[in-house]
Short mmCIF file of C-alpha atoms in Angstrom, two decimals:
data_model
loop_
_atom_site.label_atom_id
_atom_site.label_comp_id
_atom_site.label_asym_id
_atom_site.label_seq_id
_atom_site.Cartn_x
_atom_site.Cartn_y
_atom_site.Cartn_z
CA UNK A 1 114.73 134.82 221.04
CA UNK A 2 115.15 131.31 221.16
CA UNK A 3 118.67 129.75 221.46
CA UNK A 4 119.34 125.93 221.03
CA UNK A 5 119.95 124.25 224.09
CA UNK A 6 123.44 124.82 225.53
CA UNK A 7 124.23 121.29 226.53
CA UNK A 8 123.28 119.98 223.04
CA UNK A 9 125.60 122.68 221.68
CA UNK A 10 128.89 121.66 224.04
CA UNK A 11 128.30 117.92 222.85
CA UNK A 12 128.14 118.69 219.51
CA UNK A 13 131.28 120.71 219.35
CA UNK A 14 133.06 118.16 221.87
CA UNK A 15 131.77 115.51 219.29
CA UNK A 16 133.03 117.26 216.19
CA UNK A 17 136.33 118.23 217.77
CA UNK A 18 135.77 121.73 215.89
CA UNK A 19 137.65 125.00 217.12
CA UNK A 20 134.58 127.12 216.91
CA UNK A 21 131.53 127.05 218.65
CA UNK A 22 127.94 127.24 216.37
CA UNK A 23 124.98 129.12 217.60
CA UNK A 24 121.42 129.13 216.01
CA UNK A 25 119.05 131.82 217.36
CA UNK A 26 115.23 133.18 215.35
CA UNK A 27 113.93 136.44 215.36
CA UNK A 28 110.47 136.75 214.22
CA UNK A 29 107.74 139.38 213.54
CA UNK A 30 104.33 139.04 215.03
CA UNK A 31 102.44 136.01 214.57
CA UNK A 32 105.30 134.42 212.52
CA UNK A 33 106.53 132.38 214.77
CA UNK A 34 109.50 129.79 214.21
CA UNK A 35 109.68 126.66 216.22
CA UNK A 36 111.42 123.28 216.39
CA UNK A 37 114.67 124.92 215.04
CA UNK A 38 117.66 122.66 214.67
CA UNK A 39 120.58 122.07 212.26
CA UNK A 40 123.55 119.77 211.43
CA UNK A 41 126.64 119.81 209.19
CA UNK A 42 126.86 117.88 206.39
CA UNK A 43 129.71 118.02 204.39
CA UNK A 44 129.76 121.43 202.78
CA UNK A 45 126.54 122.34 203.68
CA UNK A 46 124.84 123.28 206.56
CA UNK A 47 121.56 121.78 207.13
CA UNK A 48 118.71 124.14 209.10
CA UNK A 49 115.07 122.68 209.74
CA UNK A 50 112.67 124.23 211.58
CA UNK A 51 108.55 124.66 211.93
CA UNK A 52 106.53 127.51 210.51
CA UNK A 53 103.05 128.15 211.79
CA UNK A 54 102.69 131.38 209.54
CA UNK A 55 103.75 132.16 206.03
CA UNK A 56 106.27 134.58 206.14
CA UNK A 57 109.18 135.72 204.27
CA UNK A 58 112.16 133.63 205.83
CA UNK A 59 116.04 135.25 205.93
CA UNK A 60 118.65 133.02 206.79
CA UNK A 61 122.08 134.59 208.34
CA UNK A 62 125.60 133.47 209.30
CA UNK A 63 127.61 135.48 210.72
CA UNK A 64 131.87 134.91 212.06
CA UNK A 65 133.52 136.19 214.74
CA UNK A 66 137.57 136.27 214.36
CA UNK A 67 139.80 136.47 217.08
CA UNK A 68 141.06 139.84 215.75
CA UNK A 69 137.63 141.24 216.56
CA UNK A 70 136.33 141.41 213.17
CA UNK A 71 132.42 140.75 212.69
CA UNK A 72 131.54 139.54 209.28
CA UNK A 73 129.40 137.03 207.37
CA UNK A 74 130.57 134.53 204.79
CA UNK A 75 129.53 136.55 201.86
CA UNK A 76 130.46 139.99 203.17
CA UNK A 77 134.05 140.62 202.52
CA UNK A 78 133.67 144.20 202.80
CA UNK A 79 135.13 146.19 205.69
CA UNK A 80 132.70 148.83 205.43
CA UNK A 81 129.32 147.04 205.68
CA UNK A 82 127.95 147.31 209.17
CA UNK A 83 125.46 145.11 208.71
CA UNK A 84 125.56 141.99 207.03
CA UNK A 85 123.27 141.16 204.15
CA UNK A 86 121.31 137.81 203.77
CA UNK A 87 123.33 134.92 202.22
CA UNK A 88 123.33 134.02 198.60
CA UNK A 89 124.20 130.13 198.50
CA UNK A 90 121.52 129.26 200.02
CA UNK A 91 118.24 127.31 198.55
CA UNK A 92 115.00 125.45 200.11
CA UNK A 93 112.32 126.77 202.56
CA UNK A 94 113.78 130.42 202.60
CA UNK A 95 113.21 134.02 200.88
CA UNK A 96 109.88 135.66 200.09
CA UNK A 97 106.54 133.82 200.73
CA UNK A 98 107.26 130.57 202.30
CA UNK A 99 104.04 128.70 202.95
CA UNK A 100 103.55 127.54 206.75
CA UNK A 101 103.88 123.93 207.83
CA UNK A 102 106.18 121.42 209.24
CA UNK A 103 110.02 120.25 208.80
CA UNK A 104 110.78 123.36 206.52
CA UNK A 105 114.24 122.92 205.59
CA UNK A 106 117.45 124.98 204.40
CA UNK A 107 120.52 124.34 202.66
CA UNK A 108 123.83 126.62 202.73
CA UNK A 109 126.37 125.68 200.93
CA UNK A 110 128.78 127.67 202.90
CA UNK A 111 131.99 126.89 200.79
CA UNK A 112 130.12 127.71 197.35
CA UNK A 113 129.21 131.09 199.45
CA UNK A 114 133.04 132.02 199.38
CA UNK A 115 134.91 130.15 196.53
CA UNK A 116 133.68 132.22 193.59
CA UNK A 117 134.59 135.39 194.82
CA UNK A 118 138.16 134.20 195.27
CA UNK A 119 138.53 132.59 191.90
CA UNK A 120 138.92 129.22 193.70
CA UNK A 121 142.55 129.98 194.51
CA UNK A 122 142.54 128.69 198.35
CA UNK A 123 145.67 131.35 199.64
CA UNK A 124 143.51 134.21 198.25
CA UNK A 125 142.33 137.04 200.96
CA UNK A 126 139.87 135.51 203.56
CA UNK A 127 139.47 131.74 202.35
CA UNK A 128 142.78 130.99 204.34
CA UNK A 129 140.42 132.23 207.58
CA UNK A 130 137.61 129.40 206.76
CA UNK A 131 137.20 126.49 208.53
CA UNK A 132 136.89 123.47 206.20
CA UNK A 133 135.23 120.51 207.55
CA UNK A 134 135.34 116.55 206.12
CA UNK A 135 132.16 114.87 205.98
CA UNK A 136 132.54 113.40 209.60
CA UNK A 137 132.18 117.42 210.67
CA UNK A 138 135.66 117.12 211.60
CA UNK A 139 138.42 120.03 211.12
CA UNK A 140 140.32 119.06 207.89
CA UNK A 141 141.97 122.29 206.68
CA UNK A 142 142.19 125.77 209.13
CA UNK A 143 145.00 128.94 209.25
CA UNK A 144 146.67 129.91 212.18
CA UNK A 145 144.19 132.87 212.47
CA UNK A 146 141.35 130.14 212.86
CA UNK A 147 137.83 131.64 212.94
CA UNK A 148 136.75 130.92 216.36
CA UNK A 149 133.02 131.65 216.27
CA UNK A 150 130.06 130.85 213.62
CA UNK A 151 126.69 132.39 214.48
CA UNK A 152 123.30 131.67 212.44
CA UNK A 153 120.13 133.23 212.77
CA UNK A 154 116.51 133.08 210.98
CA UNK A 155 114.05 136.32 210.71
CA UNK A 156 110.84 135.69 210.11
CA UNK A 157 108.62 138.88 208.97
CA UNK A 158 105.10 138.78 207.57
CA UNK A 159 105.14 138.44 203.83
CA UNK A 160 105.72 140.60 201.25
CA UNK A 161 105.23 140.89 197.54
CA UNK A 162 108.64 142.02 197.02
CA UNK A 163 111.34 140.21 194.78
CA UNK A 164 113.55 138.05 196.34
CA UNK A 165 116.93 140.12 196.50
CA UNK A 166 120.83 139.21 196.55
CA UNK A 167 123.54 141.10 197.48
CA UNK A 168 126.18 142.09 195.28
CA UNK A 169 129.72 143.45 196.66
CA UNK A 170 130.99 146.67 195.51
CA UNK A 171 128.81 147.01 192.31
CA UNK A 172 127.97 150.57 192.85
CA UNK A 173 130.72 151.49 195.18
CA UNK A 174 129.40 151.90 197.91
CA UNK A 175 128.22 148.11 198.81
CA UNK A 176 124.36 148.24 198.94
CA UNK A 177 123.64 147.55 195.66
CA UNK A 178 120.95 144.46 195.04
CA UNK A 179 119.40 142.93 191.89
CA UNK A 180 116.65 140.24 191.59
CA UNK A 181 117.56 136.55 192.16
CA UNK A 182 115.00 135.94 189.61
CA UNK A 183 113.09 137.60 186.99
CA UNK A 184 109.87 139.26 188.58
CA UNK A 185 106.59 136.91 188.32
CA UNK A 186 103.71 137.50 187.48
CA UNK A 187 102.43 136.88 190.77
CA UNK A 188 104.64 139.72 192.13
CA UNK A 189 103.17 141.84 189.45
CA UNK A 190 99.84 141.20 190.08
CA UNK A 191 99.87 142.54 193.56
CA UNK A 192 101.05 145.94 191.85
CA UNK A 193 98.14 145.72 189.60
CA UNK A 194 95.78 144.48 191.96
CA UNK A 195 96.58 147.66 194.36
CA UNK A 196 97.26 150.20 192.18
CA UNK A 197 94.78 149.56 189.18
CA UNK A 198 97.53 150.45 186.86
CA UNK A 199 96.60 149.55 182.72
CA UNK A 200 99.55 148.23 180.63
CA UNK A 201 100.66 149.20 177.44
CA UNK A 202 99.16 145.80 176.08
CA UNK A 203 95.87 146.22 177.72
CA UNK A 204 95.63 150.21 176.37
CA UNK A 205 96.37 148.67 172.93
CA UNK A 206 94.35 145.73 173.26
CA UNK A 207 97.01 143.58 171.96
CA UNK A 208 100.86 141.81 172.40
CA UNK A 209 103.28 140.40 170.02
CA UNK A 210 103.74 136.65 170.02
CA UNK A 211 106.09 134.47 167.91
CA UNK A 212 104.86 132.70 165.12
CA UNK A 213 106.92 129.24 164.42
CA UNK A 214 104.90 128.70 160.88
CA UNK A 215 105.67 132.63 159.91
CA UNK A 216 109.03 132.28 161.32
CA UNK A 217 108.17 135.69 162.74
CA UNK A 218 106.68 138.15 165.36
CA UNK A 219 102.84 138.99 164.93
CA UNK A 220 100.35 140.77 167.03
CA UNK A 221 97.68 139.44 168.91
CA UNK A 222 94.29 140.53 170.11
CA UNK A 223 94.01 140.16 173.95
CA UNK A 224 97.38 139.19 174.80
CA UNK A 225 98.80 141.11 178.19
CA UNK A 226 101.03 140.60 181.29
CA UNK A 227 97.91 137.47 182.08
CA UNK A 228 99.03 135.52 179.02
CA UNK A 229 101.84 132.63 178.02
CA UNK A 230 103.72 132.44 175.19
CA UNK A 231 101.13 131.79 173.19
CA UNK A 232 98.84 134.31 174.10
CA UNK A 233 96.64 132.27 176.00
CA UNK A 234 95.80 132.81 179.91
CA UNK A 235 98.06 131.24 182.49
CA UNK A 236 96.59 129.58 185.36
CA UNK A 237 96.68 131.61 188.24
CA UNK A 238 98.33 128.43 190.25
CA UNK A 239 101.24 129.30 187.52
CA UNK A 240 101.68 132.98 188.66
CA UNK A 241 104.69 131.96 191.24
CA UNK A 242 106.25 130.19 189.03
CA UNK A 243 107.00 131.90 185.57
CA UNK A 244 108.30 135.34 184.88
CA UNK A 245 105.68 138.18 183.62
CA UNK A 246 105.89 138.81 180.33
CA UNK A 247 104.19 141.64 177.91
CA UNK A 248 105.11 144.11 179.38
CA UNK A 249 106.85 147.44 178.51
CA UNK A 250 109.38 149.60 179.62
CA UNK A 251 106.90 151.69 181.14
CA UNK A 252 104.99 149.11 182.91
CA UNK A 253 108.43 147.73 184.31
CA UNK A 254 109.31 151.28 185.55
CA UNK A 255 105.44 152.04 186.76
CA UNK A 256 106.54 148.70 188.64
CA UNK A 257 109.47 149.73 190.32
CA UNK A 258 108.22 153.32 191.12
CA UNK A 259 105.10 151.41 192.98
CA UNK A 260 107.91 149.13 195.05
CA UNK A 261 109.96 152.21 195.69
CA UNK A 262 107.15 154.01 197.14
CA UNK A 263 105.71 151.23 199.05
CA UNK A 264 108.42 149.51 200.66
CA UNK A 265 110.34 152.58 201.18
CA UNK A 266 113.96 151.42 199.37
CA UNK A 267 115.25 152.45 195.80
CA UNK A 268 114.04 150.10 193.22
CA UNK A 269 114.85 150.56 189.97
CA UNK A 270 115.83 148.39 187.05
CA UNK A 271 119.26 147.51 186.61
CA UNK A 272 121.34 149.63 184.48
CA UNK A 273 123.40 147.80 182.02
CA UNK A 274 126.51 148.06 182.95
CA UNK A 275 125.66 146.30 186.52
CA UNK A 276 123.72 143.72 184.39
CA UNK A 277 126.30 142.40 182.52
CA UNK A 278 128.79 142.59 185.11
CA UNK A 279 126.68 140.86 187.61
CA UNK A 280 125.56 137.88 184.51
CA UNK A 281 129.22 137.61 184.47
CA UNK A 282 129.75 136.71 187.78
CA UNK A 283 132.20 139.89 188.17
CA UNK A 284 132.71 141.23 191.45
CA UNK A 285 134.62 144.83 191.52
CA UNK A 286 137.80 144.57 193.40
CA UNK A 287 138.78 147.83 194.03
CA UNK A 288 135.66 148.13 197.07
CA UNK A 289 136.92 145.04 198.56
CA UNK A 290 139.78 144.07 201.10
CA UNK A 291 143.00 144.22 199.75
CA UNK A 292 144.19 140.71 198.72
CA UNK A 293 140.87 139.44 197.17
CA UNK A 294 140.74 138.30 193.86
CA UNK A 295 138.59 139.94 191.43
CA UNK A 296 136.44 137.72 189.65
CA UNK A 297 136.47 137.41 185.73
CA UNK A 298 133.88 136.88 183.19
CA UNK A 299 135.22 133.50 182.05
CA UNK A 300 132.24 131.86 180.82
CA UNK A 301 130.12 132.31 177.12
CA UNK A 302 126.85 132.29 179.03
CA UNK A 303 125.83 133.32 182.38
CA UNK A 304 127.60 130.93 184.98
CA UNK A 305 128.52 128.31 182.44
CA UNK A 306 130.02 127.76 178.95
CA UNK A 307 127.11 125.49 178.46
CA UNK A 308 124.07 127.11 177.74
CA UNK A 309 122.14 124.22 178.48
CA UNK A 310 123.24 124.43 181.92
CA UNK A 311 122.21 127.89 182.61
CA UNK A 312 119.75 128.57 179.94
CA UNK A 313 116.44 128.31 177.93
CA UNK A 314 116.72 129.05 174.00
CA UNK A 315 114.81 127.83 171.43
CA UNK A 316 117.10 124.98 170.65
CA UNK A 317 115.90 123.48 174.28
CA UNK A 318 113.07 125.48 175.22
CA UNK A 319 110.27 124.27 172.46
CA UNK A 320 109.70 127.93 171.93
CA UNK A 321 108.30 127.86 175.48
CA UNK A 322 109.01 130.10 178.67
CA UNK A 323 109.90 128.16 181.56
CA UNK A 324 109.53 128.73 185.64
CA UNK A 325 111.97 130.38 187.37
CA UNK A 326 114.99 128.73 188.75
CA UNK A 327 114.71 125.65 186.87
CA UNK A 328 119.02 125.69 185.44
CA UNK A 329 122.24 126.71 187.27
CA UNK A 330 122.54 130.05 189.27
CA UNK A 331 125.76 132.02 187.54
CA UNK A 332 128.44 133.12 190.52
CA UNK A 333 126.37 135.39 191.95
CA UNK A 334 123.82 133.18 192.88
CA UNK A 335 121.36 134.91 190.23
CA UNK A 336 119.19 133.01 187.81
CA UNK A 337 118.12 133.10 184.63
CA UNK A 338 120.46 135.90 183.18
CA UNK A 339 121.14 133.77 179.61
CA UNK A 340 117.76 133.11 177.67
CA UNK A 341 113.80 132.50 178.87
CA UNK A 342 112.71 136.29 178.78
CA UNK A 343 114.54 139.13 177.55
CA UNK A 344 115.12 141.58 180.63
CA UNK A 345 114.36 145.51 180.51
CA UNK A 346 117.23 147.48 181.29
CA UNK A 347 117.38 151.22 182.88
CA UNK A 348 119.24 152.44 179.84
CA UNK A 349 118.21 154.66 176.93
CA UNK A 350 119.59 154.62 173.44
CA UNK A 351 119.78 157.93 171.52
CA UNK A 352 119.98 156.91 168.13
CA UNK A 353 120.93 160.42 167.26
CA UNK A 354 123.83 161.07 168.71
CA UNK A 355 124.33 157.05 168.29
CA UNK A 356 125.16 156.31 171.77
CA UNK A 357 123.51 155.06 174.85
CA UNK A 358 123.34 156.30 178.44
CA UNK A 359 125.68 155.31 181.22
CA UNK A 360 124.77 154.03 184.54
CA UNK A 361 121.95 156.11 186.37
CA UNK A 362 122.46 159.25 184.48
CA UNK A 363 118.91 161.08 184.06
CA UNK A 364 117.23 162.51 181.25
CA UNK A 365 117.49 166.04 180.46
CA UNK A 366 114.72 168.66 180.64
CA UNK A 367 112.99 168.16 177.38
CA UNK A 368 114.40 165.20 176.46
CA UNK A 369 112.48 162.27 175.48
CA UNK A 370 114.13 159.16 174.34
CA UNK A 371 112.16 156.05 172.46
CA UNK A 372 114.28 153.47 172.70
CA UNK A 373 115.45 151.53 175.78
CA UNK A 374 118.02 148.31 176.32
CA UNK A 375 117.39 145.04 177.30
CA UNK A 376 119.64 141.90 177.84
CA UNK A 377 120.04 138.00 178.13
CA UNK A 378 117.99 136.64 175.22
CA UNK A 379 114.87 134.92 175.29
CA UNK A 380 113.60 131.25 174.57
CA UNK A 381 113.17 132.09 171.25
CA UNK A 382 116.51 132.80 170.69
CA UNK A 383 119.26 130.94 169.01
CA UNK A 384 122.47 130.40 171.55
CA UNK A 385 125.08 132.13 169.71
CA UNK A 386 122.97 135.58 169.64
CA UNK A 387 122.87 135.38 173.48
CA UNK A 388 126.31 135.21 175.26
CA UNK A 389 126.81 137.61 177.60
CA UNK A 390 129.29 139.79 175.31
CA UNK A 391 126.28 139.92 172.66
CA UNK A 392 122.52 139.95 174.70
CA UNK A 393 122.15 143.51 174.41
CA UNK A 394 119.50 144.66 172.34
CA UNK A 395 116.96 147.33 172.12
CA UNK A 396 113.38 147.89 171.85
CA UNK A 397 110.79 150.93 171.67
CA UNK A 398 109.85 151.75 175.18
CA UNK A 399 105.71 150.71 174.42
CA UNK A 400 106.61 147.23 173.25
CA UNK A 401 104.97 144.51 174.56
CA UNK A 402 106.20 140.90 173.54
CA UNK A 403 105.96 137.27 175.10
CA UNK A 404 110.12 137.83 174.86
CA UNK A 405 110.63 140.77 177.45
CA UNK A 406 110.57 140.59 180.83
CA UNK A 407 112.52 142.22 183.56
CA UNK A 408 113.97 141.68 186.92
CA UNK A 409 114.65 144.85 189.28
CA UNK A 410 117.66 146.12 191.20
CA UNK A 411 117.74 148.00 194.62
CA UNK A 412 120.02 150.72 196.39
CA UNK A 413 119.36 150.71 200.22
CA UNK A 414 120.87 153.60 201.96
CA UNK A 415 122.93 152.56 204.76
CA UNK A 416 120.50 154.45 207.17
CA UNK A 417 117.61 152.06 205.86
CA UNK A 418 117.08 148.49 207.19
CA UNK A 419 117.29 146.69 204.10
CA UNK A 420 114.66 144.41 205.01
CA UNK A 421 111.86 146.26 206.32
CA UNK A 422 112.62 149.66 204.83
CA UNK A 423 112.88 151.71 208.11
CA UNK A 424 115.29 153.74 209.59
CA UNK A 425 118.05 152.54 211.42
CA UNK A 426 118.26 154.58 214.55
#
């Protein structure tokens, strides 16, 4: 563990006239050394800098100790949660597969972390306990129950090909539901193929479906599979990290989740449609949170905005091309691309005979075999009026492989399992 110089910390606190102290430390795995760790406060941002000598998965944490003894993180409002998950309003050199090098930078927007989950009302719940800083780093506003300690740390682990996940408070009733920050990338899917030798449905059939602008319709094209772009041409391997995987069937997506589950000992699966829609709308269920918190509302037409151009790619702004992940604004839950770009397979099946869809993660009864499964979000080939959050759920045959179909994953981690390593907590 590396601590910042005590003298420098004291000087910083005295200079800033802050009513809390700030500690920055680092925990690291073998051969993933983080050095030259430093930070500064800049408006409503915390800027963290460090050097990294090996590629690693980087996690940033912030933790608050209040005078009444509670120990929680800015984004972890639920009293039942013992171990604080990673923060969400974080950008920069953080997350999965950070490339080694000097002068890495992380930006944490700590007010952004908090405000969306209180409806922007300063008098709601714990928001009154947050210290606000002006541009000079001085306290501009606080409550009588002021926070007296803010501790931050970085954890570095050997790089994995797990998707980058976002914690969602109370979504499944136990506070341990996560969803992919981005759609699964070609690079992540390629790791699954390389390790297992899995053959996708498109490869078995020998074709995939692409959108023909001349015919204004879908058409089959030979040789199209998960390695291809929206025109059916192979993507350069250098682009694998940037783009969502497409031309994958529901069967393929489920097989990928099963591989993640077995490899990392975490309950990876496709999102159920109910949770997908709640997260897309930025809704945080209030029944599982502390009394006094404001339940989110789905006030936006699209996932994160009423302006589709801010948050999504659709036929009028995409040029009918799939775009790299994370280029648009995230929604309230800090999840990207839930409007447009590619449709996302969900867990739920459609029973056409009974004219119903499955609920939650209800399993298929013995002997039943459903062909149609739901997907959400719309794609870069879709018109704006058909991909708002209230009208973005469609279904396809489970064997369908098209350049409009990709997926993101969800994850449930039991409290007894470390959410990073997948190992049992002693």
